[in-house]
Structure formats: structure tokens, C-alpha cells
mmCIF file of C-alpha atoms and ligand atoms in Angstrom:
data_model
loop_
_atom_site.group_PDB
_atom_site.id
_atom_site.type_symbol
_atom_site.label_atom_id
_atom_site.label_comp_id
_atom_site.label_asym_id
_atom_site.label_seq_id
_atom_site.Cartn_x
_atom_site.Cartn_y
_atom_site.Cartn_z
ATOM 1 C CA UNK A 18 -17.548 6.372 4.778
ATOM 2 C CA UNK A 19 -19.748 3.423 3.821
ATOM 3 C CA UNK A 20 -19.127 1.438 6.992
ATOM 4 C CA UNK A 21 -22.526 2.002 8.603
ATOM 5 C CA UNK A 22 -24.429 1.236 5.441
ATOM 6 C CA UNK A 23 -22.347 -1.801 4.472
ATOM 7 C CA UNK A 24 -23.029 -3.515 7.790
ATOM 8 C CA UNK A 25 -26.817 -3.080 7.798
ATOM 9 C CA UNK A 26 -28.741 -6.323 8.284
ATOM 10 C CA UNK A 27 -32.371 -7.156 7.590
ATOM 11 C CA UNK A 28 -34.611 -9.042 10.019
ATOM 12 C CA UNK A 29 -33.188 -12.409 8.859
ATOM 13 C CA UNK A 30 -29.652 -11.206 9.544
ATOM 14 C CA UNK A 31 -28.860 -10.952 5.802
ATOM 15 C CA UNK A 32 -27.071 -7.929 4.399
ATOM 16 C CA UNK A 33 -29.755 -5.485 3.406
ATOM 17 C CA UNK A 34 -27.124 -3.594 1.460
ATOM 18 C CA UNK A 35 -25.887 -4.851 -1.907
ATOM 19 C CA UNK A 36 -22.230 -3.931 -2.115
ATOM 20 C CA UNK A 37 -21.018 -3.732 -5.720
ATOM 21 C CA UNK A 38 -17.974 -1.559 -5.046
ATOM 22 C CA UNK A 39 -15.595 -4.474 -5.493
ATOM 23 C CA UNK A 40 -15.249 -8.243 -5.159
ATOM 24 C CA UNK A 41 -12.837 -7.498 -2.295
ATOM 25 C CA UNK A 42 -15.798 -6.866 0.037
ATOM 26 C CA UNK A 43 -16.895 -10.498 0.453
ATOM 27 C CA UNK A 44 -16.999 -11.943 3.956
ATOM 28 C CA UNK A 45 -15.810 -15.474 4.647
ATOM 29 C CA UNK A 46 -18.642 -18.025 4.591
ATOM 30 C CA UNK A 47 -19.174 -20.126 7.777
ATOM 31 C CA UNK A 48 -17.435 -23.214 6.318
ATOM 32 C CA UNK A 49 -14.415 -21.109 5.367
ATOM 33 C CA UNK A 50 -14.317 -19.634 8.863
ATOM 34 C CA UNK A 51 -14.454 -23.169 10.288
ATOM 35 C CA UNK A 52 -11.562 -24.279 8.066
ATOM 36 C CA UNK A 53 -9.593 -21.236 9.209
ATOM 37 C CA UNK A 54 -10.336 -21.890 12.876
ATOM 38 C CA UNK A 55 -9.145 -25.489 12.558
ATOM 39 C CA UNK A 56 -6.029 -24.733 10.493
ATOM 40 C CA UNK A 57 -2.751 -26.269 11.577
ATOM 41 C CA UNK A 58 -0.291 -23.432 12.062
ATOM 42 C CA UNK A 59 3.356 -22.736 12.823
ATOM 43 C CA UNK A 60 5.745 -19.791 12.490
ATOM 44 C CA UNK A 61 5.907 -19.129 8.765
ATOM 45 C CA UNK A 62 8.935 -16.831 9.043
ATOM 46 C CA UNK A 63 10.769 -19.978 10.214
ATOM 47 C CA UNK A 64 9.103 -21.839 7.314
ATOM 48 C CA UNK A 65 7.129 -23.938 9.803
ATOM 49 C CA UNK A 66 3.502 -23.267 8.908
ATOM 50 C CA UNK A 67 2.041 -26.376 7.240
ATOM 51 C CA UNK A 68 -1.083 -24.603 5.977
ATOM 52 C CA UNK A 69 0.941 -21.848 4.302
ATOM 53 C CA UNK A 70 3.243 -24.471 2.781
ATOM 54 C CA UNK A 71 0.213 -26.387 1.485
ATOM 55 C CA UNK A 72 -1.282 -23.251 -0.073
ATOM 56 C CA UNK A 73 2.004 -22.280 -1.726
ATOM 57 C CA UNK A 74 2.424 -25.781 -3.148
ATOM 58 C CA UNK A 75 -1.165 -25.813 -4.344
ATOM 59 C CA UNK A 76 -0.946 -22.484 -6.176
ATOM 60 C CA UNK A 77 2.441 -23.291 -7.715
ATOM 61 C CA UNK A 78 1.002 -26.503 -9.107
ATOM 62 C CA UNK A 79 -2.252 -24.830 -10.236
ATOM 63 C CA UNK A 80 -0.260 -22.276 -12.223
ATOM 64 C CA UNK A 81 2.442 -24.662 -13.437
ATOM 65 C CA UNK A 82 5.249 -22.831 -11.607
ATOM 66 C CA UNK A 83 8.080 -24.224 -9.470
ATOM 67 C CA UNK A 84 7.368 -22.333 -6.267
ATOM 68 C CA UNK A 85 5.071 -19.787 -4.636
ATOM 69 C CA UNK A 86 4.938 -17.296 -1.780
ATOM 70 C CA UNK A 87 1.922 -16.309 0.338
ATOM 71 C CA UNK A 88 1.705 -12.552 0.894
ATOM 72 C CA UNK A 89 -0.757 -10.180 2.578
ATOM 73 C CA UNK A 90 -2.085 -8.411 -0.529
ATOM 74 C CA UNK A 91 -2.130 -8.190 -4.302
ATOM 75 C CA UNK A 92 -0.252 -4.912 -4.088
ATOM 76 C CA UNK A 93 2.562 -6.507 -2.109
ATOM 77 C CA UNK A 94 2.638 -9.498 -4.438
ATOM 78 C CA UNK A 95 3.079 -7.271 -7.506
ATOM 79 C CA UNK A 96 5.587 -5.085 -5.666
ATOM 80 C CA UNK A 97 7.690 -8.107 -4.684
ATOM 81 C CA UNK A 98 7.637 -9.303 -8.285
ATOM 82 C CA UNK A 99 8.661 -5.933 -9.682
ATOM 83 C CA UNK A 100 11.397 -5.368 -7.082
ATOM 84 C CA UNK A 101 12.746 -8.895 -7.546
ATOM 85 C CA UNK A 102 12.811 -8.632 -11.337
ATOM 86 C CA UNK A 103 14.269 -5.110 -11.518
ATOM 87 C CA UNK A 104 17.212 -3.279 -9.972
ATOM 88 C CA UNK A 105 17.262 0.511 -9.520
ATOM 89 C CA UNK A 106 17.120 2.365 -12.818
ATOM 90 C CA UNK A 107 15.704 -0.586 -14.731
ATOM 91 C CA UNK A 108 12.540 -0.330 -16.778
ATOM 92 C CA UNK A 109 9.130 -1.983 -16.500
ATOM 93 C CA UNK A 110 6.946 -1.777 -19.605
ATOM 94 C CA UNK A 111 3.272 -1.974 -18.647
ATOM 95 C CA UNK A 112 -0.223 -0.643 -19.364
ATOM 96 C CA UNK A 113 -1.124 2.924 -18.427
ATOM 97 C CA UNK A 114 -4.362 1.724 -16.832
ATOM 98 C CA UNK A 115 -2.921 -1.389 -15.194
ATOM 99 C CA UNK A 116 -3.033 -1.712 -11.441
ATOM 100 C CA UNK A 117 0.769 -1.763 -11.011
ATOM 101 C CA UNK A 118 0.986 1.563 -12.830
ATOM 102 C CA UNK A 119 -2.056 3.410 -11.561
ATOM 103 C CA UNK A 120 -3.201 2.049 -8.224
ATOM 104 C CA UNK A 121 -0.166 0.842 -6.285
ATOM 105 C CA UNK A 122 1.095 4.225 -5.143
ATOM 106 C CA UNK A 123 4.093 3.978 -7.455
ATOM 107 C CA UNK A 124 5.677 1.430 -5.106
ATOM 108 C CA UNK A 125 8.117 -0.060 -7.618
ATOM 109 C CA UNK A 126 9.504 3.410 -8.365
ATOM 110 C CA UNK A 127 9.307 4.814 -4.829
ATOM 111 C CA UNK A 128 10.822 1.782 -3.111
ATOM 112 C CA UNK A 129 12.787 0.089 -5.883
ATOM 113 C CA UNK A 130 13.858 2.919 -8.189
ATOM 114 C CA UNK A 131 12.334 1.121 -11.167
ATOM 115 C CA UNK A 132 11.048 3.136 -14.100
ATOM 116 C CA UNK A 133 7.481 2.459 -15.226
ATOM 117 C CA UNK A 134 6.943 3.023 -18.930
ATOM 118 C CA UNK A 135 3.176 3.004 -19.506
ATOM 119 C CA UNK A 136 1.699 2.026 -22.884
ATOM 120 C CA UNK A 137 -1.884 2.663 -23.966
ATOM 121 C CA UNK A 138 -4.032 -0.448 -24.050
ATOM 122 C CA UNK A 139 -6.595 -1.232 -26.754
ATOM 123 C CA UNK A 140 -10.352 -1.124 -26.059
ATOM 124 C CA UNK A 141 -10.099 -4.425 -24.195
ATOM 125 C CA UNK A 142 -7.126 -3.188 -22.180
ATOM 126 C CA UNK A 143 -4.562 -5.321 -24.015
ATOM 127 C CA UNK A 144 -1.109 -4.263 -25.150
ATOM 128 C CA UNK A 145 0.254 -5.400 -28.508
ATOM 129 C CA UNK A 146 3.530 -7.189 -29.185
ATOM 130 C CA UNK A 147 4.299 -4.479 -31.706
ATOM 131 C CA UNK A 148 3.924 -1.669 -29.149
ATOM 132 C CA UNK A 149 5.936 -3.594 -26.569
ATOM 133 C CA UNK A 150 8.705 -4.265 -29.124
ATOM 134 C CA UNK A 151 8.823 -0.555 -29.980
ATOM 135 C CA UNK A 152 9.087 0.374 -26.285
ATOM 136 C CA UNK A 153 12.044 -1.909 -25.517
ATOM 137 C CA UNK A 154 15.220 0.173 -25.380
ATOM 138 C CA UNK A 155 18.544 -0.519 -27.068
ATOM 139 C CA UNK A 156 20.675 -1.887 -24.211
ATOM 140 C CA UNK A 157 23.845 -0.470 -25.820
ATOM 141 C CA UNK A 158 22.530 3.097 -25.830
ATOM 142 C CA UNK A 159 23.600 4.709 -22.559
ATOM 143 C CA UNK A 160 20.810 7.288 -22.743
ATOM 144 C CA UNK A 161 18.218 4.689 -21.810
ATOM 145 C CA UNK A 162 17.343 2.655 -18.749
ATOM 146 C CA UNK A 163 17.785 -1.084 -19.199
ATOM 147 C CA UNK A 164 14.435 -2.590 -20.163
ATOM 148 C CA UNK A 165 14.003 -5.519 -17.772
ATOM 149 C CA UNK A 166 10.339 -6.493 -17.424
ATOM 150 C CA UNK A 167 6.974 -6.496 -19.172
ATOM 151 C CA UNK A 168 4.076 -6.493 -16.684
ATOM 152 C CA UNK A 169 0.585 -7.452 -17.914
ATOM 153 C CA UNK A 170 -2.834 -7.869 -16.253
ATOM 154 C CA UNK A 171 -5.583 -10.499 -16.742
ATOM 155 C CA UNK A 172 -8.442 -9.872 -16.262
ATOM 156 C CA UNK A 173 -8.268 -6.128 -16.779
ATOM 157 C CA UNK A 174 -11.410 -4.218 -15.711
ATOM 158 C CA UNK A 175 -13.069 -7.612 -15.699
ATOM 159 C CA UNK A 176 -12.084 -8.324 -19.317
ATOM 160 C CA UNK A 177 -10.346 -11.532 -20.322
ATOM 161 C CA UNK A 178 -7.214 -10.709 -22.298
ATOM 162 C CA UNK A 179 -6.254 -12.071 -25.719
ATOM 163 C CA UNK A 180 -4.032 -15.054 -24.897
ATOM 164 C CA UNK A 181 -2.545 -15.278 -28.416
ATOM 165 C CA UNK A 182 -1.313 -11.680 -28.171
ATOM 166 C CA UNK A 183 0.031 -12.355 -24.673
ATOM 167 C CA UNK A 184 2.068 -15.234 -26.099
ATOM 168 C CA UNK A 185 3.457 -12.909 -28.803
ATOM 169 C CA UNK A 186 4.310 -10.239 -26.213
ATOM 170 C CA UNK A 187 6.151 -12.830 -24.110
ATOM 171 C CA UNK A 188 8.109 -13.958 -27.182
ATOM 172 C CA UNK A 189 9.164 -10.388 -27.996
ATOM 173 C CA UNK A 190 10.137 -9.833 -24.361
ATOM 174 C CA UNK A 191 12.244 -13.013 -24.182
ATOM 175 C CA UNK A 192 13.979 -12.337 -27.515
ATOM 176 C CA UNK A 193 15.146 -9.074 -25.935
ATOM 177 C CA UNK A 194 16.123 -10.565 -22.585
ATOM 178 C CA UNK A 195 13.160 -9.198 -20.628
ATOM 179 C CA UNK A 196 11.118 -11.175 -18.110
ATOM 180 C CA UNK A 197 7.290 -11.177 -18.098
ATOM 181 C CA UNK A 198 5.071 -10.773 -15.017
ATOM 182 C CA UNK A 199 1.296 -11.208 -14.781
ATOM 183 C CA UNK A 200 -0.923 -9.378 -12.341
ATOM 184 C CA UNK A 201 -3.427 -12.211 -12.268
ATOM 185 C CA UNK A 202 -5.433 -10.805 -9.367
ATOM 186 C CA UNK A 203 -8.516 -12.247 -11.095
ATOM 187 C CA UNK A 204 -6.867 -14.971 -13.173
ATOM 188 C CA UNK A 205 -9.397 -17.554 -11.997
ATOM 189 C CA UNK A 206 -12.208 -15.411 -13.421
ATOM 190 C CA UNK A 207 -10.318 -15.408 -16.731
ATOM 191 C CA UNK A 208 -9.913 -19.177 -16.541
ATOM 192 C CA UNK A 209 -13.570 -19.890 -15.779
ATOM 193 C CA UNK A 210 -14.777 -17.452 -18.452
ATOM 194 C CA UNK A 211 -12.396 -18.631 -21.196
ATOM 195 C CA UNK A 212 -12.346 -22.326 -20.345
ATOM 196 C CA UNK A 213 -8.530 -22.199 -20.451
ATOM 197 C CA UNK A 214 -6.673 -23.898 -17.585
ATOM 198 C CA UNK A 215 -4.977 -21.547 -15.112
ATOM 199 C CA UNK A 216 -1.595 -23.121 -15.967
ATOM 200 C CA UNK A 217 -2.151 -22.416 -19.672
ATOM 201 C CA UNK A 218 -3.026 -18.784 -18.958
ATOM 202 C CA UNK A 219 0.066 -18.538 -16.737
ATOM 203 C CA UNK A 220 2.433 -20.373 -19.116
ATOM 204 C CA UNK A 221 3.800 -17.340 -21.010
ATOM 205 C CA UNK A 222 4.793 -15.647 -17.745
ATOM 206 C CA UNK A 223 7.874 -16.000 -15.545
ATOM 207 C CA UNK A 224 5.920 -14.874 -12.494
ATOM 208 C CA UNK A 225 2.219 -14.613 -11.646
ATOM 209 C CA UNK A 226 0.376 -12.876 -8.821
ATOM 210 C CA UNK A 227 -2.987 -14.417 -7.891
ATOM 211 C CA UNK A 228 -5.389 -12.842 -5.366
ATOM 212 C CA UNK A 229 -7.419 -14.977 -2.970
ATOM 213 C CA UNK A 230 -9.365 -12.077 -1.490
ATOM 214 C CA UNK A 231 -11.249 -10.949 -4.602
ATOM 215 C CA UNK A 232 -13.752 -13.173 -6.429
ATOM 216 C CA UNK A 233 -12.437 -16.236 -4.603
ATOM 217 C CA UNK A 234 -13.835 -14.861 -1.368
ATOM 218 C CA UNK A 235 -10.980 -15.375 1.108
ATOM 219 C CA UNK A 236 -10.593 -12.557 3.617
ATOM 220 C CA UNK A 237 -6.879 -11.846 3.089
ATOM 221 C CA UNK A 238 -3.989 -12.823 0.881
ATOM 222 C CA UNK A 239 -2.373 -13.232 -2.500
ATOM 223 C CA UNK A 240 0.181 -15.689 -3.840
ATOM 224 C CA UNK A 241 3.192 -14.881 -6.015
ATOM 225 C CA UNK A 242 4.462 -17.827 -8.053
ATOM 226 C CA UNK A 243 7.544 -18.372 -10.200
ATOM 227 C CA UNK A 244 10.931 -20.126 -10.331
ATOM 228 C CA UNK A 245 12.434 -21.440 -7.063
ATOM 229 C CA UNK A 246 15.384 -19.015 -7.022
ATOM 230 C CA UNK A 247 13.096 -16.070 -7.817
ATOM 231 C CA UNK A 248 10.686 -16.934 -4.998
ATOM 232 C CA UNK A 249 13.645 -17.317 -2.641
ATOM 233 C CA UNK A 250 14.775 -13.769 -3.452
ATOM 234 C CA UNK A 251 11.194 -12.444 -3.224
ATOM 235 C CA UNK A 252 10.891 -14.033 0.246
ATOM 236 C CA UNK A 253 13.761 -11.847 1.498
ATOM 237 C CA UNK A 254 12.098 -8.721 0.082
ATOM 238 C CA UNK A 255 8.781 -9.759 1.642
ATOM 239 C CA UNK A 256 10.599 -9.799 5.006
ATOM 240 C CA UNK A 257 12.162 -6.407 4.231
ATOM 241 C CA UNK A 258 8.707 -4.939 3.538
ATOM 242 C CA UNK A 259 7.315 -6.336 6.780
ATOM 243 C CA UNK A 260 5.236 -8.978 5.026
ATOM 244 C CA UNK A 261 6.701 -11.979 6.859
ATOM 245 C CA UNK A 262 3.689 -13.287 8.775
ATOM 246 C CA UNK A 263 3.841 -15.739 11.666
ATOM 247 C CA UNK A 264 0.901 -18.142 12.210
ATOM 248 C CA UNK A 265 -0.434 -17.179 8.790
ATOM 249 C CA UNK A 266 -1.875 -20.657 8.271
ATOM 250 C CA UNK A 267 -5.174 -19.314 9.600
ATOM 251 C CA UNK A 268 -5.309 -17.061 6.534
ATOM 252 C CA UNK A 269 -3.846 -19.650 4.162
ATOM 253 C CA UNK A 270 -6.605 -22.075 5.180
ATOM 254 C CA UNK A 271 -9.150 -19.524 3.935
ATOM 255 C CA UNK A 272 -7.278 -19.441 0.631
ATOM 256 C CA UNK A 273 -7.207 -23.226 0.354
ATOM 257 C CA UNK A 274 -10.933 -23.367 1.084
ATOM 258 C CA UNK A 275 -11.513 -20.753 -1.623
ATOM 259 C CA UNK A 276 -9.560 -22.778 -4.199
ATOM 260 C CA UNK A 277 -11.516 -25.912 -3.266
ATOM 261 C CA UNK A 278 -14.993 -24.368 -3.224
ATOM 262 C CA UNK A 279 -15.145 -20.982 -4.929
ATOM 263 C CA UNK A 280 -13.620 -21.391 -8.373
ATOM 264 C CA UNK A 281 -16.394 -22.937 -10.493
ATOM 265 C CA UNK A 282 -18.981 -20.702 -8.879
ATOM 266 C CA UNK A 283 -17.292 -17.647 -10.444
ATOM 267 C CA UNK A 284 -19.468 -18.492 -13.476
ATOM 268 C CA UNK A 285 -22.464 -17.361 -11.372
ATOM 269 C CA UNK A 286 -20.832 -13.974 -10.817
ATOM 270 C CA UNK A 287 -20.250 -13.674 -14.559
ATOM 271 C CA UNK A 288 -23.863 -14.603 -15.335
ATOM 272 C CA UNK A 289 -25.075 -12.088 -12.749
ATOM 273 C CA UNK A 290 -22.882 -9.351 -14.249
ATOM 274 C CA UNK A 291 -24.222 -10.108 -17.727
ATOM 275 C CA UNK A 292 -27.832 -10.063 -16.456
ATOM 276 C CA UNK A 293 -27.165 -6.785 -14.655
ATOM 277 C CA UNK A 294 -25.711 -5.205 -17.806
ATOM 278 C CA UNK A 295 -28.628 -6.421 -19.917
ATOM 279 C CA UNK A 296 -31.179 -5.263 -17.343
ATOM 280 C CA UNK A 297 -29.627 -1.802 -17.014
ATOM 281 C CA UNK A 298 -29.273 -1.433 -20.785
ATOM 282 C CA UNK A 299 -33.028 -1.923 -21.077
ATOM 283 C CA UNK A 300 -33.558 1.275 -19.084
ATOM 284 C CA UNK A 301 -34.036 4.684 -20.652
ATOM 285 C CA UNK A 302 -30.735 6.572 -20.912
ATOM 286 C CA UNK A 303 -28.508 3.787 -19.547
ATOM 287 C CA UNK A 304 -25.951 1.907 -21.641
ATOM 288 C CA UNK A 305 -24.048 -0.674 -19.621
ATOM 289 C CA UNK A 306 -20.720 -1.911 -20.922
ATOM 290 C CA UNK A 307 -20.330 -5.693 -20.773
ATOM 291 C CA UNK A 308 -18.223 -6.983 -23.669
ATOM 292 C CA UNK A 309 -17.829 -10.529 -25.006
ATOM 293 C CA UNK A 310 -14.695 -10.776 -22.850
ATOM 294 C CA UNK A 311 -16.565 -9.699 -19.704
ATOM 295 C CA UNK A 312 -16.457 -11.495 -16.361
ATOM 296 C CA UNK A 313 -17.688 -9.954 -13.094
ATOM 297 C CA UNK A 314 -17.615 -6.209 -13.805
ATOM 298 C CA UNK A 315 -20.117 -3.886 -15.420
ATOM 299 C CA UNK A 316 -19.320 -0.276 -16.285
ATOM 300 C CA UNK A 317 -21.763 2.569 -16.841
ATOM 301 C CA UNK A 318 -20.753 5.946 -18.233
ATOM 302 C CA UNK A 319 -23.288 8.624 -17.338
ATOM 303 C CA UNK A 320 -23.741 12.341 -17.911
ATOM 304 C CA UNK A 321 -23.301 14.377 -14.693
ATOM 305 C CA UNK A 322 -27.067 14.812 -14.111
ATOM 306 C CA UNK A 323 -27.816 11.152 -14.777
ATOM 307 C CA UNK A 324 -24.877 10.159 -12.574
ATOM 308 C CA UNK A 325 -26.437 12.037 -9.637
ATOM 309 C CA UNK A 326 -29.891 10.577 -10.272
ATOM 310 C CA UNK A 327 -28.545 7.040 -10.664
ATOM 311 C CA UNK A 328 -26.495 7.303 -7.508
ATOM 312 C CA UNK A 329 -29.496 8.637 -5.558
ATOM 313 C CA UNK A 330 -31.683 5.759 -6.804
ATOM 314 C CA UNK A 331 -29.042 3.223 -5.829
ATOM 315 C CA UNK A 332 -28.484 4.732 -2.393
ATOM 316 C CA UNK A 333 -32.226 4.661 -1.828
ATOM 317 C CA UNK A 334 -32.243 0.963 -2.797
ATOM 318 C CA UNK A 335 -29.285 0.186 -0.514
ATOM 319 C CA UNK A 336 -26.793 -0.417 -3.346
ATOM 320 C CA UNK A 337 -23.145 0.607 -3.018
ATOM 321 C CA UNK A 338 -21.292 1.274 -6.279
ATOM 322 C CA UNK A 339 -17.673 1.844 -7.219
ATOM 323 C CA UNK A 340 -15.902 3.985 -9.795
ATOM 324 C CA UNK A 341 -15.566 7.727 -10.088
ATOM 325 C CA UNK A 342 -17.854 10.106 -12.035
ATOM 326 C CA UNK A 343 -18.672 9.815 -14.880
ATOM 327 C CA UNK A 344 -17.825 6.103 -14.766
ATOM 328 C CA UNK A 345 -19.627 3.704 -12.443
ATOM 329 C CA UNK A 346 -18.170 0.259 -11.724
ATOM 330 C CA UNK A 347 -20.459 -2.529 -10.546
ATOM 331 C CA UNK A 348 -18.737 -5.734 -9.439
ATOM 332 C CA UNK A 349 -20.556 -9.011 -8.818
ATOM 333 C CA UNK A 350 -19.251 -11.556 -6.309
ATOM 334 C CA UNK A 351 -20.033 -14.250 -3.769
ATOM 335 C CA UNK A 352 -22.320 -11.987 -1.748
ATOM 336 C CA UNK A 353 -24.409 -10.799 -4.723
ATOM 337 C CA UNK A 354 -27.319 -13.014 -5.824
ATOM 338 C CA UNK A 355 -29.460 -13.116 -8.966
ATOM 339 C CA UNK A 356 -32.257 -11.692 -6.780
ATOM 340 C CA UNK A 357 -30.033 -8.767 -5.877
ATOM 341 C CA UNK A 358 -29.481 -8.107 -9.577
ATOM 342 C CA UNK A 359 -33.244 -7.995 -10.061
ATOM 343 C CA UNK A 360 -33.566 -5.563 -7.158
ATOM 344 C CA UNK A 361 -30.955 -3.233 -8.680
ATOM 345 C CA UNK A 362 -32.521 -3.252 -12.146
ATOM 346 C CA UNK A 363 -35.953 -2.615 -10.629
ATOM 347 C CA UNK A 364 -34.637 0.348 -8.638
ATOM 348 C CA UNK A 365 -32.968 1.834 -11.723
ATOM 349 C CA UNK A 366 -36.092 1.276 -13.830
ATOM 350 C CA UNK A 367 -38.139 2.989 -11.110
ATOM 351 C CA UNK A 368 -35.927 6.052 -11.348
ATOM 352 C CA UNK A 369 -35.431 6.243 -15.133
ATOM 353 C CA UNK A 370 -38.226 4.232 -16.755
ATOM 354 C CA UNK A 371 -37.965 1.424 -19.310
ATOM 355 C CA UNK A 372 -36.363 2.145 -22.676
ATOM 356 C CA UNK A 373 -38.897 3.285 -25.247
HETATM 357 N N1 LIG B 22 -7.961 -3.605 -6.900
HETATM 358 C C1 LIG B 22 -8.966 -2.924 -6.118
HETATM 359 C C2 LIG B 22 -8.716 -1.418 -6.142
HETATM 360 O O1 LIG B 22 -7.415 -1.135 -5.794
HETATM 361 C C3 LIG B 22 -8.991 -0.790 -7.480
HETATM 362 C C4 LIG B 22 -10.337 -3.267 -6.630
HETATM 363 O O2 LIG B 22 -11.283 -3.024 -5.882
HETATM 364 O O3 LIG B 22 -10.463 -3.781 -7.770
HETATM 365 N N2 LIG B 22 -4.274 -6.098 -9.090
HETATM 366 C C5 LIG B 22 -5.512 -5.815 -9.524
HETATM 367 C C6 LIG B 22 -5.865 -6.055 -10.954
HETATM 368 C C7 LIG B 22 -6.459 -5.296 -8.637
HETATM 369 O O4 LIG B 22 -7.671 -4.992 -9.080
HETATM 370 C C8 LIG B 22 -6.096 -5.089 -7.293
HETATM 371 C C9 LIG B 22 -7.084 -4.510 -6.316
HETATM 372 C C10 LIG B 22 -4.799 -5.401 -6.887
HETATM 373 C C11 LIG B 22 -3.905 -5.910 -7.822
HETATM 374 C C12 LIG B 22 -4.302 -5.155 -5.491
HETATM 375 O O5 LIG B 22 -4.842 -6.047 -4.576
HETATM 376 P P1 LIG B 22 -4.879 -5.700 -3.007
HETATM 377 O O6 LIG B 22 -6.085 -4.830 -2.807
HETATM 378 O O7 LIG B 22 -5.000 -7.033 -2.372
HETATM 379 O O8 LIG B 22 -3.616 -5.009 -2.669
#
């Protein structure tokens, strides 16, 4: 649908289109491509790919976990975690708006027979220990599924979650014999924005999924980390799902490059998102949402007529946006510059006029 537009180049060969649909759209930079081309590889299903092994070791150590597993996508990483934690008929307590609940095609239920119990998040997307405690079922009451797992997300909609509440949720879960999983697709954004080390953010969790192909700018891949025996069991399920990859070191090398070169720079994406939100909020009729906990996402809620006008102005300016009416999602990333932000704000101001 957007393919033609997204690949347009200007006379210098730069993208003339600014793609804010997601941070998944980044293309590997030349040095990353070079690292990928030179990667040492082997057959990873035989456990013989040195680059994959290096990436798994690196992420496990970064997140303070015993072991890790390289997988094709964030969706598969979460699915492996959920299927490994839960048997058929067991319950996962999670957020109604979290990716595992809303955007993963119900995989844990469809393929693993797990029951997702969604809780409403607060304005920042967080669950509370109190709500989680109330949702955990009495294991002696045969009417209920066995509550097995709490699954959280950080960042959620680009918002850094309240770590103190996460710690309390993990305590409640453990007291009741439940495990705790983190969809940390954008955990490095949370780390850079909060100043907390990735291992500290990951500490309350048994297992953590980290994506390399979002803000970190690698083309493919996520890493699931956790205890050695857990990762061993997840590896079998990865094979079952067709996620055992052969000379995957080419992809892992992109991930290693991203961890070496693209973590600190996430602060630029956050600054660009903040500048974008401030710029748009200075325009008549626009109120961009960028909270204190924000990272690389800006949301705009617009009336239907304004939505149409905004979209037309953006299309005219060569800007691709995400979200569904009435909510627009604008995501900053490696391929979005401060200049691009200026161009977007200018285009919006041209269409709507400065705030009076
Ligand atoms: N999210 C995508 C869309 O599916 C919405 C995006 O553009 O943001 N966890 C979180 C929190 C995610 O945002 C995503 C992708 C995933 C997991 C899944 O990752 P992939 O796309 O690698 O399967």
C-alpha cells in the first residue's frame, strides 16, 4: 500500500519520504550491512553459529539472565515465552492493550490453549499490583484455570513504565506461584530514557523479550532471555514453530552491531519525538500527547474532519503516519532527523495555522 511512496528517493539518493509509521521501518546502515556481510556463520539448528551464540550471550549478560535465544520476531519471542510458561488451560494475566493480547493474533490461545485475562491499564498503560492480585485465581477452586503467568510491557505506546509498581507486581505474582514475563520490545528505549540499566529493568522478570528490529535498527530479530532450562525448552518450541534458522549469524551480526552502536543514540529519537510533539501542539487545533514518560512515540487524537485534513497535509509533504482514526501514531527512529521534524511541523502549520 505504501511501498511506492516509502521507497521514493530525492536527487541525493536520500529518502524523500519521512516514514513515521513505526520504528520497524529502519533500513540497515552501511556499516551494519558490512558487519552482516562479514559475519562468521554456521548452522544454528546444530548450535554451530558463532555469531548467534555471541548475540545470545551478549543479550543474556545485558539483561542479567542466564541464557538467551535468537528468534525471527518479537511476536515469536513472546509466543515462545507464553507457550513455555503455560500449559493448555493455564492463565496469563496481562494488559488489555498490550501487544501479546491485542496484536499477536491470539497466538498463545490459538496454538497453546492458554487463557488471556486482560486487565485495564492506567493512563500510562501500567497495571497495578492490586489489580493483578485480584485477578489471580484460587488454585484450589476447580471452576478456574490455573493462573500461571503475568505478562507486562515496557515501553508501552512509547511510555516508560513505573518500575516500583512492576517490582510490586512481580512480588505478588511470585507469592502466588506465578512467573513474570516482560515484552521488552523497546526496553532499550526505556533504559536510555530512565537512566536505569537494562539488567535493573529486567530484574523483576523471569523472562524478557527484546527486539533488535525496532529502535535499535537491525533488519530482523528478537532475543528471548531467561533461565537456562527455560531457554532450552523454548528452543524446542522455536523449532516446532519453524523458527529454527540456519546461517542466522548474518542476522545476529546486525543485532550485535545495533547493540554496539545504536543504543545511546535512542536519546536523539526521544528528543525528536518531544520536539515533534511540542511543534505540533503549537498549531491551531492540534494537541499532541507526549507525557513525562515518553520516548519515541507521539500520539494525536483528531476529530474526523481534522484527521482527513491532517492526513492530506502529511501525504502532500511525503510523511507516512501510523495509527487508526481518530488516533494518529508518529514514531521517531534512526531514519528520522531533527530536520525532518521541522519539515513535518512546517507542513502541519501550513495546513492549520499557528495557535492563536
Ligand atoms: N509492534 C508493531 C505493530 O505490531 C503494532 C509496531 O509497529 O509497533 N511487542 C511490542 C510492544 C511491539 O510493539 C511489537 C511490534 C511486537 C512485540 C512484535 O514484534 P514483531 O513485529 O517483531 O513481531
